[in-house]
Amino acid sequence: YLQMPEPRISLRNTDEILRWAKQMLDDGMPRSATELVRLAIEEDPEQRPLWLLLIGRSCEDDNATDFGDLVQAFTAQFPNDKAMPQIQAMSQRFARAPGTAVVTGTFAAPADWSASALLGRDDSGQRALHASLARATQSVLGSAPR
C-alpha cells in the first residue's frame, strides 16, 4: 500500500479505506481489499463499518469459519451493538456439517453493510447520481431529455 502518503494515518481513515476497498473489489482483487480492511482494523479496531464490511463479505463468500471468527471479535469489540440482531440472522445462513458450510434458506445481506452502500453506491444512490448527471448534462448542453 505504497500509495498511502502516511500509512498509519491513512489506515485510521475509515472513509478512505472503504473507498480503496471498494475499488479493489471492483477491480477483481478481493484478497487485497480484505487485507487492507484487516490492516486498518488492526491499526484502529474502533472502525465499526470496516468490521461490518468484513462480516458481510465473509457471509457473501459462504465462509463460515471467517464469519464466526469475525462475529466473535466484533462482539468483543462492540458488545450489545445495534447490528447484533442482523448478525444473528446472518449466522442462520450457515448450517454446520463436518468441515463444510451449507447455505440454508434465502439470504440478503443488509445493504448498508456492503462496500457500495457504505460509500453511497447503493441502488438508490446510483439512481440519484445518474439523475443529477442527466440534469447537469441537459443544462450544459441545453437540450431536453431524450
PDB file of C-alpha atoms in Angstrom:
ATOM      1  CA  TYR A   1       0.000   0.000   0.000  1.00  0.00           C
ATOM      2  CA  LEU A   2       2.711   2.363  -1.047  1.00  0.00           C
ATOM      3  CA  GLN A   3       0.147   4.791  -2.478  1.00  0.00           C
ATOM      4  CA  MET A   4      -0.777   5.776   1.078  1.00  0.00           C
ATOM      5  CA  PRO A   5       1.033   9.007   1.976  1.00  0.00           C
ATOM      6  CA  GLU A   6       1.062   8.219   5.710  1.00  0.00           C
ATOM      7  CA  PRO A   7       0.025   4.561   6.109  1.00  0.00           C
ATOM      8  CA  ARG A   8      -0.621   4.701   9.854  1.00  0.00           C
ATOM      9  CA  ILE A   9      -2.784   7.799   9.496  1.00  0.00           C
ATOM     10  CA  SER A  10      -4.489   6.581   6.317  1.00  0.00           C
ATOM     11  CA  LEU A  11      -5.377   3.259   7.942  1.00  0.00           C
ATOM     12  CA  ARG A  12      -7.382   5.224  10.507  1.00  0.00           C
ATOM     13  CA  ASN A  13      -9.438   6.998   7.830  1.00  0.00           C
ATOM     14  CA  THR A  14     -12.480   4.750   7.568  1.00  0.00           C
ATOM     15  CA  ASP A  15     -13.996   6.505   4.546  1.00  0.00           C
ATOM     16  CA  GLU A  16     -10.730   6.319   2.624  1.00  0.00           C
ATOM     17  CA  ILE A  17     -10.251   2.639   3.452  1.00  0.00           C
ATOM     18  CA  LEU A  18     -13.814   1.879   2.338  1.00  0.00           C
ATOM     19  CA  ARG A  19     -13.224   3.743  -0.926  1.00  0.00           C
ATOM     20  CA  TRP A  20      -9.985   1.853  -1.606  1.00  0.00           C
ATOM     21  CA  ALA A  21     -11.525  -1.487  -0.634  1.00  0.00           C
ATOM     22  CA  LYS A  22     -14.462  -0.875  -2.984  1.00  0.00           C
ATOM     23  CA  GLN A  23     -12.088  -0.003  -5.805  1.00  0.00           C
ATOM     24  CA  MET A  24     -10.102  -3.195  -5.182  1.00  0.00           C
ATOM     25  CA  LEU A  25     -13.306  -5.234  -5.156  1.00  0.00           C
ATOM     26  CA  ASP A  26     -14.432  -3.573  -8.388  1.00  0.00           C
ATOM     27  CA  ASP A  27     -11.010  -4.366  -9.907  1.00  0.00           C
ATOM     28  CA  GLY A  28     -11.360  -8.054  -9.020  1.00  0.00           C
ATOM     29  CA  MET A  29      -8.906  -8.025  -6.117  1.00  0.00           C
ATOM     30  CA  PRO A  30     -10.989  -9.238  -3.141  1.00  0.00           C
ATOM     31  CA  ARG A  31      -7.963 -10.602  -1.264  1.00  0.00           C
ATOM     32  CA  SER A  32      -6.217  -7.228  -1.408  1.00  0.00           C
ATOM     33  CA  ALA A  33      -9.392  -5.471  -0.278  1.00  0.00           C
ATOM     34  CA  THR A  34      -9.790  -7.839   2.651  1.00  0.00           C
ATOM     35  CA  GLU A  35      -6.125  -7.478   3.600  1.00  0.00           C
ATOM     36  CA  LEU A  36      -6.387  -3.685   3.518  1.00  0.00           C
ATOM     37  CA  VAL A  37      -9.509  -3.681   5.701  1.00  0.00           C
ATOM     38  CA  ARG A  38      -7.915  -6.095   8.172  1.00  0.00           C
ATOM     39  CA  LEU A  39      -4.788  -3.907   8.391  1.00  0.00           C
ATOM     40  CA  ALA A  40      -6.961  -0.879   9.071  1.00  0.00           C
ATOM     41  CA  ILE A  41      -8.834  -2.720  11.812  1.00  0.00           C
ATOM     42  CA  GLU A  42      -5.528  -3.779  13.389  1.00  0.00           C
ATOM     43  CA  GLU A  43      -4.430  -0.142  13.365  1.00  0.00           C
ATOM     44  CA  ASP A  44      -7.727   1.131  14.796  1.00  0.00           C
ATOM     45  CA  PRO A  45     -10.235  -1.505  15.962  1.00  0.00           C
ATOM     46  CA  GLU A  46     -12.924   1.142  16.537  1.00  0.00           C
ATOM     47  CA  GLN A  47     -13.678   1.386  12.788  1.00  0.00           C
ATOM     48  CA  ARG A  48     -17.081  -0.299  13.037  1.00  0.00           C
ATOM     49  CA  PRO A  49     -18.021  -0.027   9.313  1.00  0.00           C
ATOM     50  CA  LEU A  50     -14.885  -1.978   8.398  1.00  0.00           C
ATOM     51  CA  TRP A  51     -15.871  -4.813  10.726  1.00  0.00           C
ATOM     52  CA  LEU A  52     -19.340  -4.891   9.198  1.00  0.00           C
ATOM     53  CA  LEU A  53     -17.857  -4.920   5.705  1.00  0.00           C
ATOM     54  CA  LEU A  54     -15.716  -7.964   6.554  1.00  0.00           C
ATOM     55  CA  ILE A  55     -18.627  -9.741   8.233  1.00  0.00           C
ATOM     56  CA  GLY A  56     -20.816  -9.098   5.198  1.00  0.00           C
ATOM     57  CA  ARG A  57     -18.103 -10.240   2.775  1.00  0.00           C
ATOM     58  CA  SER A  58     -17.464 -13.464   4.710  1.00  0.00           C
ATOM     59  CA  CYS A  59     -21.172 -14.216   4.647  1.00  0.00           C
ATOM     60  CA  GLU A  60     -21.444 -13.435   0.925  1.00  0.00           C
ATOM     61  CA  ASP A  61     -18.433 -15.696   0.332  1.00  0.00           C
ATOM     62  CA  ASP A  62     -20.073 -18.511   2.340  1.00  0.00           C
ATOM     63  CA  ASN A  63     -17.024 -18.616   4.609  1.00  0.00           C
ATOM     64  CA  ALA A  64     -18.416 -19.942   7.893  1.00  0.00           C
ATOM     65  CA  THR A  65     -15.017 -20.013   9.616  1.00  0.00           C
ATOM     66  CA  ASP A  66     -14.158 -16.370   8.908  1.00  0.00           C
ATOM     67  CA  PHE A  67     -17.726 -15.331   9.635  1.00  0.00           C
ATOM     68  CA  GLY A  68     -17.648 -16.992  13.054  1.00  0.00           C
ATOM     69  CA  ASP A  69     -14.238 -15.549  13.922  1.00  0.00           C
ATOM     70  CA  LEU A  70     -15.227 -12.053  12.807  1.00  0.00           C
ATOM     71  CA  VAL A  71     -18.520 -12.136  14.690  1.00  0.00           C
ATOM     72  CA  GLN A  72     -16.749 -13.251  17.850  1.00  0.00           C
ATOM     73  CA  ALA A  73     -14.144 -10.465  17.552  1.00  0.00           C
ATOM     74  CA  PHE A  74     -16.816  -7.882  16.616  1.00  0.00           C
ATOM     75  CA  THR A  75     -18.911  -8.875  19.641  1.00  0.00           C
ATOM     76  CA  ALA A  76     -15.888  -8.483  21.906  1.00  0.00           C
ATOM     77  CA  GLN A  77     -15.086  -5.064  20.388  1.00  0.00           C
ATOM     78  CA  PHE A  78     -18.683  -3.793  20.243  1.00  0.00           C
ATOM     79  CA  PRO A  79     -20.736  -5.575  22.921  1.00  0.00           C
ATOM     80  CA  ASN A  80     -24.501  -5.079  22.588  1.00  0.00           C
ATOM     81  CA  ASP A  81     -24.080  -3.368  19.209  1.00  0.00           C
ATOM     82  CA  LYS A  82     -27.286  -2.481  17.360  1.00  0.00           C
ATOM     83  CA  ALA A  83     -26.193  -4.738  14.479  1.00  0.00           C
ATOM     84  CA  MET A  84     -26.260  -7.901  16.609  1.00  0.00           C
ATOM     85  CA  PRO A  85     -29.813  -8.960  15.635  1.00  0.00           C
ATOM     86  CA  GLN A  86     -28.839  -8.736  11.953  1.00  0.00           C
ATOM     87  CA  ILE A  87     -25.599 -10.604  12.591  1.00  0.00           C
ATOM     88  CA  GLN A  88     -27.513 -13.333  14.412  1.00  0.00           C
ATOM     89  CA  ALA A  89     -29.938 -13.571  11.495  1.00  0.00           C
ATOM     90  CA  MET A  90     -26.972 -13.813   9.114  1.00  0.00           C
ATOM     91  CA  SER A  91     -25.495 -16.626  11.181  1.00  0.00           C
ATOM     92  CA  GLN A  92     -28.578 -18.704  10.387  1.00  0.00           C
ATOM     93  CA  ARG A  93     -27.248 -18.896   6.844  1.00  0.00           C
ATOM     94  CA  PHE A  94     -24.701 -21.466   7.909  1.00  0.00           C
ATOM     95  CA  ALA A  95     -25.721 -24.958   8.925  1.00  0.00           C
ATOM     96  CA  ARG A  96     -22.706 -26.831  10.196  1.00  0.00           C
ATOM     97  CA  ALA A  97     -21.771 -30.103   8.586  1.00  0.00           C
ATOM     98  CA  PRO A  98     -18.409 -31.689   9.319  1.00  0.00           C
ATOM     99  CA  GLY A  99     -15.850 -29.430   7.681  1.00  0.00           C
ATOM    100  CA  THR A 100     -18.288 -27.630   5.384  1.00  0.00           C
ATOM    101  CA  ALA A 101     -20.615 -24.660   5.354  1.00  0.00           C
ATOM    102  CA  VAL A 102     -24.062 -25.244   3.932  1.00  0.00           C
ATOM    103  CA  VAL A 103     -26.255 -22.336   2.916  1.00  0.00           C
ATOM    104  CA  THR A 104     -29.763 -22.659   4.301  1.00  0.00           C
ATOM    105  CA  GLY A 105     -32.767 -20.660   3.169  1.00  0.00           C
ATOM    106  CA  THR A 106     -32.598 -17.403   1.307  1.00  0.00           C
ATOM    107  CA  PHE A 107     -30.433 -14.565   2.427  1.00  0.00           C
ATOM    108  CA  ALA A 108     -29.935 -10.942   1.558  1.00  0.00           C
ATOM    109  CA  ALA A 109     -27.022  -9.216   3.232  1.00  0.00           C
ATOM    110  CA  PRO A 110     -28.005  -5.949   4.883  1.00  0.00           C
ATOM    111  CA  ALA A 111     -27.462  -3.409   2.100  1.00  0.00           C
ATOM    112  CA  ASP A 112     -25.854  -0.872   4.397  1.00  0.00           C
ATOM    113  CA  TRP A 113     -23.018  -3.309   5.140  1.00  0.00           C
ATOM    114  CA  SER A 114     -21.807  -3.636   1.596  1.00  0.00           C
ATOM    115  CA  ALA A 115     -18.937  -1.513   0.427  1.00  0.00           C
ATOM    116  CA  SER A 116     -21.211   0.010  -2.215  1.00  0.00           C
ATOM    117  CA  ALA A 117     -23.769   1.151   0.302  1.00  0.00           C
ATOM    118  CA  LEU A 118     -21.159   2.310   2.798  1.00  0.00           C
ATOM    119  CA  LEU A 119     -19.782   4.520   0.047  1.00  0.00           C
ATOM    120  CA  GLY A 120     -23.198   5.733  -1.118  1.00  0.00           C
ATOM    121  CA  ARG A 121     -23.125   3.438  -4.127  1.00  0.00           C
ATOM    122  CA  ASP A 122     -26.306   1.509  -3.398  1.00  0.00           C
ATOM    123  CA  ASP A 123     -29.127   1.377  -5.963  1.00  0.00           C
ATOM    124  CA  SER A 124     -30.961   4.470  -4.740  1.00  0.00           C
ATOM    125  CA  GLY A 125     -27.689   6.404  -4.501  1.00  0.00           C
ATOM    126  CA  GLN A 126     -26.803   5.384  -8.036  1.00  0.00           C
ATOM    127  CA  ARG A 127     -30.236   6.417  -9.358  1.00  0.00           C
ATOM    128  CA  ALA A 128     -29.914   9.806  -7.653  1.00  0.00           C
ATOM    129  CA  LEU A 129     -26.396  10.257  -9.044  1.00  0.00           C
ATOM    130  CA  HIS A 130     -27.487   9.346 -12.578  1.00  0.00           C
ATOM    131  CA  ALA A 131     -30.484  11.695 -12.379  1.00  0.00           C
ATOM    132  CA  SER A 132     -28.207  14.518 -11.216  1.00  0.00           C
ATOM    133  CA  LEU A 133     -25.740  13.831 -14.019  1.00  0.00           C
ATOM    134  CA  ALA A 134     -28.549  13.801 -16.584  1.00  0.00           C
ATOM    135  CA  ARG A 135     -29.858  17.153 -15.303  1.00  0.00           C
ATOM    136  CA  ALA A 136     -26.363  18.648 -15.340  1.00  0.00           C
ATOM    137  CA  THR A 137     -25.732  17.396 -18.862  1.00  0.00           C
ATOM    138  CA  GLN A 138     -29.046  18.794 -20.057  1.00  0.00           C
ATOM    139  CA  SER A 139     -28.353  22.197 -18.529  1.00  0.00           C
ATOM    140  CA  VAL A 140     -24.859  22.348 -20.047  1.00  0.00           C
ATOM    141  CA  LEU A 141     -25.935  21.156 -23.478  1.00  0.00           C
ATOM    142  CA  GLY A 142     -29.256  22.993 -23.372  1.00  0.00           C
ATOM    143  CA  SER A 143     -31.178  20.001 -24.660  1.00  0.00           C
ATOM    144  CA  ALA A 144     -34.290  18.262 -23.459  1.00  0.00           C
ATOM    145  CA  PRO A 145     -34.128  14.703 -22.182  1.00  0.00           C
ATOM    146  CA  ARG A 146     -34.429  12.034 -24.861  1.00  0.00           C
TER     147      ARG A 146
END
